[in-house]
Amino acid sequence: MTTQVLLDVRDVRRSFPKPGGGELLVLENVDLALNQGEIVGLLGRSGSGKSTLLRLISGLASPQGGTLNYLGAPIDGPPQGIAMVFQSFALFPWLTVLENVQLGLEALHIPPQEIRTRALAAIDLIGLDGYENAYPRELSGGMRQRVGFARALVVHPNILLMDEPFSALDVLTAENLRTDLIELWSDGRMPIKGMILVTHNIEEAVLMCDRVLLFSTNPGRVAGEIKIDIPRPRDRTDPRFEAYVDRIYTEMTARQRAQRAERGTGPNVLLNHVSPNSVSGLIEAVAAPPYNGKADLPDIASDLQMEVDELFPVAEALQILRLGDIEGGDIKLSHMGKRFAEAELNERKEIFSRALMSHVALAAHIRRVLDERANHTAPKRRFIDELEDHMTEDAAEETLRAVVSWARFGELFSYDDETEQFSLENPA
Ligand code: ADP
Ligand code: MG
C-alpha cells in the first residue's frame, strides 16, 4: 500500500503591504507535505509566518506564488475536510457547548438529527460528557479548548490544523489535553488522517510529532526537518526525548547565528527588545553553579522557566553584545560576560556601554549624532525614518525600543518618552 499524500505545499510565497509602502515578505519558498498517519510540527518563533501558512492551507487566504494541493486538487477557498483549532479557542459565548460544536456542521447540509448525534459523539470523545448544556464562561480554559477540538473533529476532517492550541493553557491542563489527544490519535479513535501542529514549544513538538519542521524568520521558510523516532506514548524523561530536544535547540540556534551573520551588523539590523534585566538574569544564571559559565540551553530554559520564544531573544542579545556565545546548543559566557556577572552595578553599566559602542552599530550611530550636535539632542523621527527604509514600522519601533533600554542601562544616552527626543544629559 502506498502512503496517501494528504497535503502538498510547494514553493509558497506570501507578502503583505507595509503601511509605509512596499511589501513585507512573510513566507518564501515554503515546502511542506503531510502524509496519511502523520503529525507534523511547525516550530518557529512568533512572527515567522506559521499562522499565515495555516490560513493558506485552510483556504482562508491565498498565496502570491506556489501551489497548495489537498488530496491532489488545488486549494481555492476553504476545503471540506480541513479543520482548525485556535489558540484563543474562538467559541461563541452565547452558545452552549453543544451548540458551539454543532455549528461546525451547519454549513454541511446534514439532517438535524445527525448533527446532534455527531456533536454528542464528538463531545463524548474529547471528554466533555455532561457539559453539553454549559456555556463557555462556565468552563475552565482546558475545557473550553476541548470544545474547540470537538468543534473541529465533528466535521470528521481528514486534516486537523492546530495553531498553538495549548499555549493559552496552564502547564498541567495543557499536558492533560496533549496526552488525551495523543491517546485518541494512537488508538485511531479520532476521525482524522493527519495533523499539523504549530508551536513555539520544542518539547511539545518532540512529545507529539512524527516530524518537526523548523521554521526560520524573515522571511518564514522551512529551514530544517527532524524526524522524531520514538514510539508512543513518549516519556519526557526518556534519554532519547532529551536528545531530540537538545538537537532541535542546537539547530535552531545555529541557524539564528548564521542568519545574523548574513544580515550583518550595520545600524539597520532588526533588534528584538530585550530588557537589560533579562540579559543580566541570564548571565547570572549561566555564571552560577552548577553551570559556572557554560550551560545547556534546554537546561537553563527550564531553570529560568522560559520558553524558546522568550529565551532565544535574550540569548541573541547576549551574543550581539558579545557577552556570551551560543554553540552546539550550549550558551557560554565570554570573558566580558564573566566579568559582568561578578561586577557591581556601576561596572556592569560600563561593560554594557562599551559593548553597545563596539557591537551595536545603531547605538554607536545615535551616540555619534548626539555628540556632533551642538545641543546634543535629536528627535526619534530622525532614526525611525532611517530604520524604516530597511524594515517595517513595527520592527523599527521595536529596534529603537531595544536600543533605548540598553543605552539607558549603559548610560550611553537618554531618551524622553514624552518629547520623543534623544539627549546626552542623564536625567538621573
Ligand atoms: P506567527 O504565527 O509565526 O507568529 P504570523 O503568520 O501571525 O506569524 O505573522 C507573520 C508576519 O506577517 C507578522 O509580521 C505579521 O505582522 C504579518 N501579518 C500576518 N497577517 C497579516 C495581515 N493580514 N496583514 C499584514 N501583515 C500581516
Ligand atoms: Mg501565530
mmCIF file with all atom_site columns, N, CA and C in Angstrom, residues 210-254:
data_model
loop_
_atom_site.group_PDB
_atom_site.id
_atom_site.type_symbol
_atom_site.label_atom_id
_atom_site.label_alt_id
_atom_site.label_comp_id
_atom_site.label_asym_id
_atom_site.label_entity_id
_atom_site.label_seq_id
_atom_site.pdbx_PDB_ins_code
_atom_site.Cartn_x
_atom_site.Cartn_y
_atom_site.Cartn_z
_atom_site.occupancy
_atom_site.B_iso_or_equiv
_atom_site.pdbx_formal_charge
_atom_site.auth_seq_id
_atom_site.auth_comp_id
_atom_site.auth_asym_id
_atom_site.auth_atom_id
_atom_site.pdbx_PDB_model_num
ATOM 1   N N  . ASP A 1 210 ? 5.576  13.376 14.565 1.00 0.00 ? 210 ASP A N  1
ATOM 2   C CA . ASP A 1 210 ? 6.397  12.401 13.855 1.00 0.00 ? 210 ASP A CA 1
ATOM 3   C C  . ASP A 1 210 ? 7.544  13.100 13.149 1.00 0.00 ? 210 ASP A C  1
ATOM 4   N N  . ARG A 1 211 ? 7.276  14.292 12.667 1.00 0.00 ? 211 ARG A N  1
ATOM 5   C CA . ARG A 1 211 ? 8.301  15.104 12.010 1.00 0.00 ? 211 ARG A CA 1
ATOM 6   C C  . ARG A 1 211 ? 8.146  16.530 12.496 1.00 0.00 ? 211 ARG A C  1
ATOM 7   N N  . VAL A 1 212 ? 9.255  17.210 12.663 1.00 0.00 ? 212 VAL A N  1
ATOM 8   C CA . VAL A 1 212 ? 9.190  18.609 13.054 1.00 0.00 ? 212 VAL A CA 1
ATOM 9   C C  . VAL A 1 212 ? 9.889  19.443 11.990 1.00 0.00 ? 212 VAL A C  1
ATOM 10  N N  . LEU A 1 213 ? 9.177  20.433 11.464 1.00 0.00 ? 213 LEU A N  1
ATOM 11  C CA . LEU A 1 213 ? 9.787  21.344 10.508 1.00 0.00 ? 213 LEU A CA 1
ATOM 12  C C  . LEU A 1 213 ? 10.218 22.600 11.255 1.00 0.00 ? 213 LEU A C  1
ATOM 13  N N  . LEU A 1 214 ? 11.483 22.966 11.096 1.00 0.00 ? 214 LEU A N  1
ATOM 14  C CA . LEU A 1 214 ? 11.982 24.152 11.772 1.00 0.00 ? 214 LEU A CA 1
ATOM 15  C C  . LEU A 1 214 ? 11.767 25.348 10.857 1.00 0.00 ? 214 LEU A C  1
ATOM 16  N N  . PHE A 1 215 ? 11.042 26.302 11.365 1.00 0.00 ? 215 PHE A N  1
ATOM 17  C CA . PHE A 1 215 ? 10.669 27.464 10.579 1.00 0.00 ? 215 PHE A CA 1
ATOM 18  C C  . PHE A 1 215 ? 11.614 28.615 10.882 1.00 0.00 ? 215 PHE A C  1
ATOM 19  N N  . SER A 1 216 ? 12.174 29.220 9.858  1.00 0.00 ? 216 SER A N  1
ATOM 20  C CA . SER A 1 216 ? 13.045 30.373 10.098 1.00 0.00 ? 216 SER A CA 1
ATOM 21  C C  . SER A 1 216 ? 12.224 31.649 9.948  1.00 0.00 ? 216 SER A C  1
ATOM 22  N N  . THR A 1 217 ? 12.796 32.756 10.374 1.00 0.00 ? 217 THR A N  1
ATOM 23  C CA . THR A 1 217 ? 12.083 34.028 10.365 1.00 0.00 ? 217 THR A CA 1
ATOM 24  C C  . THR A 1 217 ? 12.659 34.962 9.299  1.00 0.00 ? 217 THR A C  1
ATOM 25  N N  . ASN A 1 218 ? 11.791 35.829 8.780  1.00 0.00 ? 218 ASN A N  1
ATOM 26  C CA . ASN A 1 218 ? 12.244 36.921 7.899  1.00 0.00 ? 218 ASN A CA 1
ATOM 27  C C  . ASN A 1 218 ? 12.989 36.512 6.657  1.00 0.00 ? 218 ASN A C  1
ATOM 28  N N  . PRO A 1 219 ? 12.414 35.963 5.657  1.00 0.00 ? 219 PRO A N  1
ATOM 29  C CA . PRO A 1 219 ? 11.034 35.507 5.619  1.00 0.00 ? 219 PRO A CA 1
ATOM 30  C C  . PRO A 1 219 ? 10.926 34.112 6.194  1.00 0.00 ? 219 PRO A C  1
ATOM 31  N N  . GLY A 1 220 ? 9.685  33.708 6.535  1.00 0.00 ? 220 GLY A N  1
ATOM 32  C CA . GLY A 1 220 ? 9.467  32.368 7.045  1.00 0.00 ? 220 GLY A CA 1
ATOM 33  C C  . GLY A 1 220 ? 9.686  31.342 5.956  1.00 0.00 ? 220 GLY A C  1
ATOM 34  N N  . ARG A 1 221 ? 10.468 30.346 6.268  1.00 0.00 ? 221 ARG A N  1
ATOM 35  C CA . ARG A 1 221 ? 10.599 29.211 5.358  1.00 0.00 ? 221 ARG A CA 1
ATOM 36  C C  . ARG A 1 221 ? 11.015 27.994 6.176  1.00 0.00 ? 221 ARG A C  1
ATOM 37  N N  . VAL A 1 222 ? 10.831 26.813 5.575  1.00 0.00 ? 222 VAL A N  1
ATOM 38  C CA . VAL A 1 222 ? 11.207 25.607 6.292  1.00 0.00 ? 222 VAL A CA 1
ATOM 39  C C  . VAL A 1 222 ? 12.716 25.434 6.152  1.00 0.00 ? 222 VAL A C  1
ATOM 40  N N  . ALA A 1 223 ? 13.415 25.585 7.267  1.00 0.00 ? 223 ALA A N  1
ATOM 41  C CA . ALA A 1 223 ? 14.870 25.608 7.201  1.00 0.00 ? 223 ALA A CA 1
ATOM 42  C C  . ALA A 1 223 ? 15.479 24.281 7.636  1.00 0.00 ? 223 ALA A C  1
ATOM 43  N N  . GLY A 1 224 ? 14.666 23.376 8.134  1.00 0.00 ? 224 GLY A N  1
ATOM 44  C CA . GLY A 1 224 ? 15.209 22.097 8.564  1.00 0.00 ? 224 GLY A CA 1
ATOM 45  C C  . GLY A 1 224 ? 14.085 21.157 8.932  1.00 0.00 ? 224 GLY A C  1
ATOM 46  N N  . GLU A 1 225 ? 14.405 19.885 8.943  1.00 0.00 ? 225 GLU A N  1
ATOM 47  C CA . GLU A 1 225 ? 13.382 18.901 9.278  1.00 0.00 ? 225 GLU A CA 1
ATOM 48  C C  . GLU A 1 225 ? 13.994 17.833 10.168 1.00 0.00 ? 225 GLU A C  1
ATOM 49  N N  . ILE A 1 226 ? 13.289 17.478 11.213 1.00 0.00 ? 226 ILE A N  1
ATOM 50  C CA . ILE A 1 226 ? 13.782 16.434 12.116 1.00 0.00 ? 226 ILE A CA 1
ATOM 51  C C  . ILE A 1 226 ? 12.685 15.403 12.325 1.00 0.00 ? 226 ILE A C  1
ATOM 52  N N  . LYS A 1 227 ? 13.049 14.150 12.066 1.00 0.00 ? 227 LYS A N  1
ATOM 53  C CA . LYS A 1 227 ? 12.105 13.062 12.253 1.00 0.00 ? 227 LYS A CA 1
ATOM 54  C C  . LYS A 1 227 ? 12.225 12.599 13.702 1.00 0.00 ? 227 LYS A C  1
ATOM 55  N N  . ILE A 1 228 ? 11.111 12.496 14.390 1.00 0.00 ? 228 ILE A N  1
ATOM 56  C CA . ILE A 1 228 ? 11.157 12.075 15.797 1.00 0.00 ? 228 ILE A CA 1
ATOM 57  C C  . ILE A 1 228 ? 10.837 10.585 15.855 1.00 0.00 ? 228 ILE A C  1
ATOM 58  N N  . ASP A 1 229 ? 11.873 9.820  16.085 1.00 0.00 ? 229 ASP A N  1
ATOM 59  C CA . ASP A 1 229 ? 11.730 8.370  16.011 1.00 0.00 ? 229 ASP A CA 1
ATOM 60  C C  . ASP A 1 229 ? 11.645 7.757  17.412 1.00 0.00 ? 229 ASP A C  1
ATOM 61  N N  . ILE A 1 230 ? 10.598 8.071  18.134 1.00 0.00 ? 230 ILE A N  1
ATOM 62  C CA . ILE A 1 230 ? 10.377 7.480  19.460 1.00 0.00 ? 230 ILE A CA 1
ATOM 63  C C  . ILE A 1 230 ? 8.946  6.942  19.470 1.00 0.00 ? 230 ILE A C  1
ATOM 64  N N  . PRO A 1 231 ? 8.772  5.686  19.898 1.00 0.00 ? 231 PRO A N  1
ATOM 65  C CA . PRO A 1 231 ? 7.412  5.149  19.931 1.00 0.00 ? 231 PRO A CA 1
ATOM 66  C C  . PRO A 1 231 ? 6.544  5.887  20.951 1.00 0.00 ? 231 PRO A C  1
ATOM 67  N N  . ARG A 1 232 ? 5.241  5.852  20.719 1.00 0.00 ? 232 ARG A N  1
ATOM 68  C CA . ARG A 1 232 ? 4.310  6.486  21.656 1.00 0.00 ? 232 ARG A CA 1
ATOM 69  C C  . ARG A 1 232 ? 3.721  5.418  22.569 1.00 0.00 ? 232 ARG A C  1
ATOM 70  N N  . PRO A 1 233 ? 3.344  5.750  23.795 1.00 0.00 ? 233 PRO A N  1
ATOM 71  C CA . PRO A 1 233 ? 3.433  7.083  24.397 1.00 0.00 ? 233 PRO A CA 1
ATOM 72  C C  . PRO A 1 233 ? 4.880  7.458  24.721 1.00 0.00 ? 233 PRO A C  1
ATOM 73  N N  . ARG A 1 234 ? 5.199  8.719  24.555 1.00 0.00 ? 234 ARG A N  1
ATOM 74  C CA . ARG A 1 234 ? 6.557  9.184  24.798 1.00 0.00 ? 234 ARG A CA 1
ATOM 75  C C  . ARG A 1 234 ? 6.711  9.698  26.210 1.00 0.00 ? 234 ARG A C  1
ATOM 76  N N  . ASP A 1 235 ? 7.914  9.552  26.694 1.00 0.00 ? 235 ASP A N  1
ATOM 77  C CA . ASP A 1 235 ? 8.198  9.911  28.076 1.00 0.00 ? 235 ASP A CA 1
ATOM 78  C C  . ASP A 1 235 ? 9.227  11.041 28.048 1.00 0.00 ? 235 ASP A C  1
ATOM 79  N N  . ARG A 1 236 ? 8.880  12.138 28.680 1.00 0.00 ? 236 ARG A N  1
ATOM 80  C CA . ARG A 1 236 ? 9.771  13.302 28.646 1.00 0.00 ? 236 ARG A CA 1
ATOM 81  C C  . ARG A 1 236 ? 11.132 13.040 29.289 1.00 0.00 ? 236 ARG A C  1
ATOM 82  N N  . THR A 1 237 ? 11.184 12.007 30.166 1.00 0.00 ? 237 THR A N  1
ATOM 83  C CA . THR A 1 237 ? 12.459 11.742 30.837 1.00 0.00 ? 237 THR A CA 1
ATOM 84  C C  . THR A 1 237 ? 13.304 10.706 30.090 1.00 0.00 ? 237 THR A C  1
ATOM 85  N N  . ASP A 1 238 ? 12.756 10.164 29.019 1.00 0.00 ? 238 ASP A N  1
ATOM 86  C CA . ASP A 1 238 ? 13.498 9.234  28.167 1.00 0.00 ? 238 ASP A CA 1
ATOM 87  C C  . ASP A 1 238 ? 14.730 9.944  27.587 1.00 0.00 ? 238 ASP A C  1
ATOM 88  N N  . PRO A 1 239 ? 15.921 9.344  27.696 1.00 0.00 ? 239 PRO A N  1
ATOM 89  C CA . PRO A 1 239 ? 17.127 9.998  27.152 1.00 0.00 ? 239 PRO A CA 1
ATOM 90  C C  . PRO A 1 239 ? 16.980 10.335 25.664 1.00 0.00 ? 239 PRO A C  1
ATOM 91  N N  . ARG A 1 240 ? 16.254 9.531  24.923 1.00 0.00 ? 240 ARG A N  1
ATOM 92  C CA . ARG A 1 240 ? 16.059 9.833  23.504 1.00 0.00 ? 240 ARG A CA 1
ATOM 93  C C  . ARG A 1 240 ? 15.258 11.124 23.341 1.00 0.00 ? 240 ARG A C  1
ATOM 94  N N  . PHE A 1 241 ? 14.295 11.303 24.242 1.00 0.00 ? 241 PHE A N  1
ATOM 95  C CA . PHE A 1 241 ? 13.479 12.520 24.201 1.00 0.00 ? 241 PHE A CA 1
ATOM 96  C C  . PHE A 1 241 ? 14.375 13.743 24.409 1.00 0.00 ? 241 PHE A C  1
ATOM 97  N N  . GLU A 1 242 ? 15.208 13.658 25.436 1.00 0.00 ? 242 GLU A N  1
ATOM 98  C CA . GLU A 1 242 ? 16.103 14.772 25.747 1.00 0.00 ? 242 GLU A CA 1
ATOM 99  C C  . GLU A 1 242 ? 17.086 15.032 24.615 1.00 0.00 ? 242 GLU A C  1
ATOM 100 N N  . ALA A 1 243 ? 17.518 13.960 23.978 1.00 0.00 ? 243 ALA A N  1
ATOM 101 C CA . ALA A 1 243 ? 18.460 14.118 22.870 1.00 0.00 ? 243 ALA A CA 1
ATOM 102 C C  . ALA A 1 243 ? 17.831 14.886 21.712 1.00 0.00 ? 243 ALA A C  1
ATOM 103 N N  . TYR A 1 244 ? 16.555 14.594 21.430 1.00 0.00 ? 244 TYR A N  1
ATOM 104 C CA . TYR A 1 244 ? 15.882 15.331 20.354 1.00 0.00 ? 244 TYR A CA 1
ATOM 105 C C  . TYR A 1 244 ? 15.712 16.807 20.707 1.00 0.00 ? 244 TYR A C  1
ATOM 106 N N  . VAL A 1 245 ? 15.313 17.057 21.959 1.00 0.00 ? 245 VAL A N  1
ATOM 107 C CA . VAL A 1 245 ? 15.130 18.450 22.381 1.00 0.00 ? 245 VAL A CA 1
ATOM 108 C C  . VAL A 1 245 ? 16.455 19.204 22.214 1.00 0.00 ? 245 VAL A C  1
ATOM 109 N N  . ASP A 1 246 ? 17.515 18.576 22.646 1.00 0.00 ? 246 ASP A N  1
ATOM 110 C CA . ASP A 1 246 ? 18.848 19.154 22.531 1.00 0.00 ? 246 ASP A CA 1
ATOM 111 C C  . ASP A 1 246 ? 19.215 19.447 21.086 1.00 0.00 ? 246 ASP A C  1
ATOM 112 N N  . ARG A 1 247 ? 18.937 18.471 20.230 1.00 0.00 ? 247 ARG A N  1
ATOM 113 C CA . ARG A 1 247 ? 19.313 18.609 18.836 1.00 0.00 ? 247 ARG A CA 1
ATOM 114 C C  . ARG A 1 247 ? 18.543 19.756 18.160 1.00 0.00 ? 247 ARG A C  1
ATOM 115 N N  . ILE A 1 248 ? 17.272 19.875 18.518 1.00 0.00 ? 248 ILE A N  1
ATOM 116 C CA . ILE A 1 248 ? 16.478 20.949 17.911 1.00 0.00 ? 248 ILE A CA 1
ATOM 117 C C  . ILE A 1 248 ? 16.977 22.313 18.395 1.00 0.00 ? 248 ILE A C  1
ATOM 118 N N  . TYR A 1 249 ? 17.264 22.413 19.695 1.00 0.00 ? 249 TYR A N  1
ATOM 119 C CA . TYR A 1 249 ? 17.849 23.654 20.214 1.00 0.00 ? 249 TYR A CA 1
ATOM 120 C C  . TYR A 1 249 ? 19.109 24.014 19.430 1.00 0.00 ? 249 TYR A C  1
ATOM 121 N N  . THR A 1 250 ? 19.952 23.009 19.270 1.00 0.00 ? 250 THR A N  1
ATOM 122 C CA . THR A 1 250 ? 21.221 23.239 18.587 1.00 0.00 ? 250 THR A CA 1
ATOM 123 C C  . THR A 1 250 ? 20.995 23.750 17.175 1.00 0.00 ? 250 THR A C  1
ATOM 124 N N  . GLU A 1 251 ? 20.099 23.087 16.444 1.00 0.00 ? 251 GLU A N  1
ATOM 125 C CA . GLU A 1 251 ? 19.873 23.511 15.060 1.00 0.00 ? 251 GLU A CA 1
ATOM 126 C C  . GLU A 1 251 ? 19.260 24.898 14.984 1.00 0.00 ? 251 GLU A C  1
ATOM 127 N N  . MET A 1 252 ? 18.332 25.163 15.896 1.00 0.00 ? 252 MET A N  1
ATOM 128 C CA . MET A 1 252 ? 17.670 26.474 15.831 1.00 0.00 ? 252 MET A CA 1
ATOM 129 C C  . MET A 1 252 ? 18.630 27.605 16.161 1.00 0.00 ? 252 MET A C  1
ATOM 130 N N  . THR A 1 253 ? 19.494 27.396 17.132 1.00 0.00 ? 253 THR A N  1
ATOM 131 C CA . THR A 1 253 ? 20.413 28.473 17.495 1.00 0.00 ? 253 THR A CA 1
ATOM 132 C C  . THR A 1 253 ? 21.515 28.630 16.449 1.00 0.00 ? 253 THR A C  1
ATOM 133 N N  . ALA A 1 254 ? 21.939 27.526 15.856 1.00 0.00 ? 254 ALA A N  1
ATOM 134 C CA . ALA A 1 254 ? 22.955 27.610 14.808 1.00 0.00 ? 254 ALA A CA 1
ATOM 135 C C  . ALA A 1 254 ? 22.405 28.419 13.641 1.00 0.00 ? 254 ALA A C  1
#
